[in-house]
Amino acid sequence: MTSFTPFSALLGGVLIGISASILMLADGRIAGISGILGEFLGLRRGETLWRLVFLAGLVAAPLVYVMLGGRPAFDITHSAATLIGGGLLVGFGTRMGNGCTSGHGVCGIARLSQRSFVATVVFTATGAATVFVARHILGA
Amino acid sequence: MAKIVVAFVCGFIFGFGLVVAQMTNPEKILNFLDFAGAWDASLAFVMAGAVITAAIGYRLAWRAKMPLFDDSFHLPQKTHVDARLVGGAVLFGIGWGLVGFCPGPALAALSFGGWEAAMFVAAMVAGMLLFDRFSTRIPQFVSAASPRAR
């Protein structure tokens, strides 16, 4: 069980939107995490450093949140096999589909991209179907 | 240099937003996706806040001819929906629904998420590299699906 937290959700969402806006205004880039990580891993000529630094900021922020006294809830009970299978699918699928929740779901929809809208509907529907099967049919 | 500083600040704000919104808790994501169970609508509020803010921010940013620290806006060039987009979204959705992690929250959870977050991120990185291999080994696939959107 997790409780509905509309205010912190909106606040966090606005912060994400501000991050995406500044990255566009200053660097002309889309704040899509799978794209930034995937292109960084590909180590294509140049353009590697800003991606590494962005990812460093992303990883550092929760540390500062904890240092300020925040206690991020973290409930996870998956087996190692589920974590590995899920991770492989998320990595492969986001590169194949050119984006994830941030690149398509936030930045793409904010740009009114038809591709991003379709991708977001598809991954949300498949995610919901997967949860339905796992929780209500297999009873995990 | 300014460009790099901005990248760090943006990554930081993004990560802070994720943790404030509790999107780094996989259970909260799974409960959003569980429409037949104890549904937690929080993620929809995160998306609404982020999309509306970015939609306004982008329009303000695009009033300039170019970004402050780059020569052009790097926007995806592809506009049509193709099988690669939908197939990728299906695979991603299954992985997302299995664990409750998408790429951003998984990375942000590295600092407090123990071995579970680390194992997921390692597998996710492997999946990304696997796709790179797969797409360069099958030229028809690449010519049909690329150029890589930037």
Short mmCIF file of N, CA and C in Angstrom, two decimals, chain B residues 3 8 14 27 35 37 50-51 53 56 64 72 86 89 92 99 111 125 129 141:
data_model
loop_
_atom_site.label_atom_id
_atom_site.label_comp_id
_atom_site.label_asym_id
_atom_site.label_seq_id
_atom_site.Cartn_x
_atom_site.Cartn_y
_atom_site.Cartn_z
N LYS B 3 27.62 25.18 -20.26
CA LYS B 3 26.77 24.10 -20.73
C LYS B 3 26.83 22.88 -19.80
N PHE B 8 24.57 19.61 -15.05
CA PHE B 8 24.58 19.08 -13.68
C PHE B 8 23.38 19.59 -12.90
N PHE B 14 16.11 17.44 -11.62
CA PHE B 14 15.31 16.32 -12.09
C PHE B 14 15.28 15.22 -11.02
N GLU B 27 7.08 0.56 -5.60
CA GLU B 27 5.74 0.17 -5.17
C GLU B 27 4.71 1.23 -5.57
N PHE B 35 -4.71 -0.54 -11.91
CA PHE B 35 -6.03 0.09 -11.96
C PHE B 35 -7.11 -0.78 -11.32
N GLY B 37 -6.55 -2.57 -8.60
CA GLY B 37 -6.25 -2.77 -7.18
C GLY B 37 -6.41 -1.48 -6.40
N ALA B 50 4.71 18.05 -14.56
CA ALA B 50 5.91 18.11 -15.40
C ALA B 50 5.57 18.55 -16.83
N VAL B 51 4.51 17.96 -17.39
CA VAL B 51 4.16 18.26 -18.79
C VAL B 51 3.74 19.72 -18.94
N THR B 53 4.46 22.31 -17.00
CA THR B 53 5.61 23.19 -16.78
C THR B 53 6.53 23.17 -18.00
N ILE B 56 5.13 25.01 -21.11
CA ILE B 56 5.30 26.47 -21.01
C ILE B 56 6.77 26.84 -21.19
N ALA B 64 13.77 32.18 -28.48
CA ALA B 64 15.12 32.53 -28.92
C ALA B 64 15.45 31.74 -30.18
N SER B 72 22.13 25.11 -31.63
CA SER B 72 20.79 24.77 -32.13
C SER B 72 20.03 23.94 -31.09
N VAL B 86 6.52 1.46 -31.47
CA VAL B 86 5.49 0.74 -30.73
C VAL B 86 6.08 -0.51 -30.06
N ALA B 89 8.09 0.48 -27.08
CA ALA B 89 7.22 0.91 -25.98
C ALA B 89 6.57 -0.30 -25.29
N PHE B 92 9.34 -1.97 -23.15
CA PHE B 92 9.59 -1.11 -22.00
C PHE B 92 8.44 -1.21 -20.99
N VAL B 99 8.71 -4.45 -12.57
CA VAL B 99 9.53 -3.99 -11.44
C VAL B 99 9.02 -2.68 -10.83
N SER B 111 21.44 5.69 -5.07
CA SER B 111 22.13 6.15 -3.86
C SER B 111 21.51 5.61 -2.57
N VAL B 125 21.38 -1.22 -18.26
CA VAL B 125 22.54 -0.83 -19.08
C VAL B 125 22.85 -1.95 -20.08
N LEU B 129 22.90 -1.70 -24.20
CA LEU B 129 24.06 -2.10 -25.02
C LEU B 129 23.65 -3.21 -25.99
N PHE B 141 17.21 -3.45 -40.43
CA PHE B 141 16.48 -2.93 -39.28
C PHE B 141 16.87 -1.48 -39.04
#
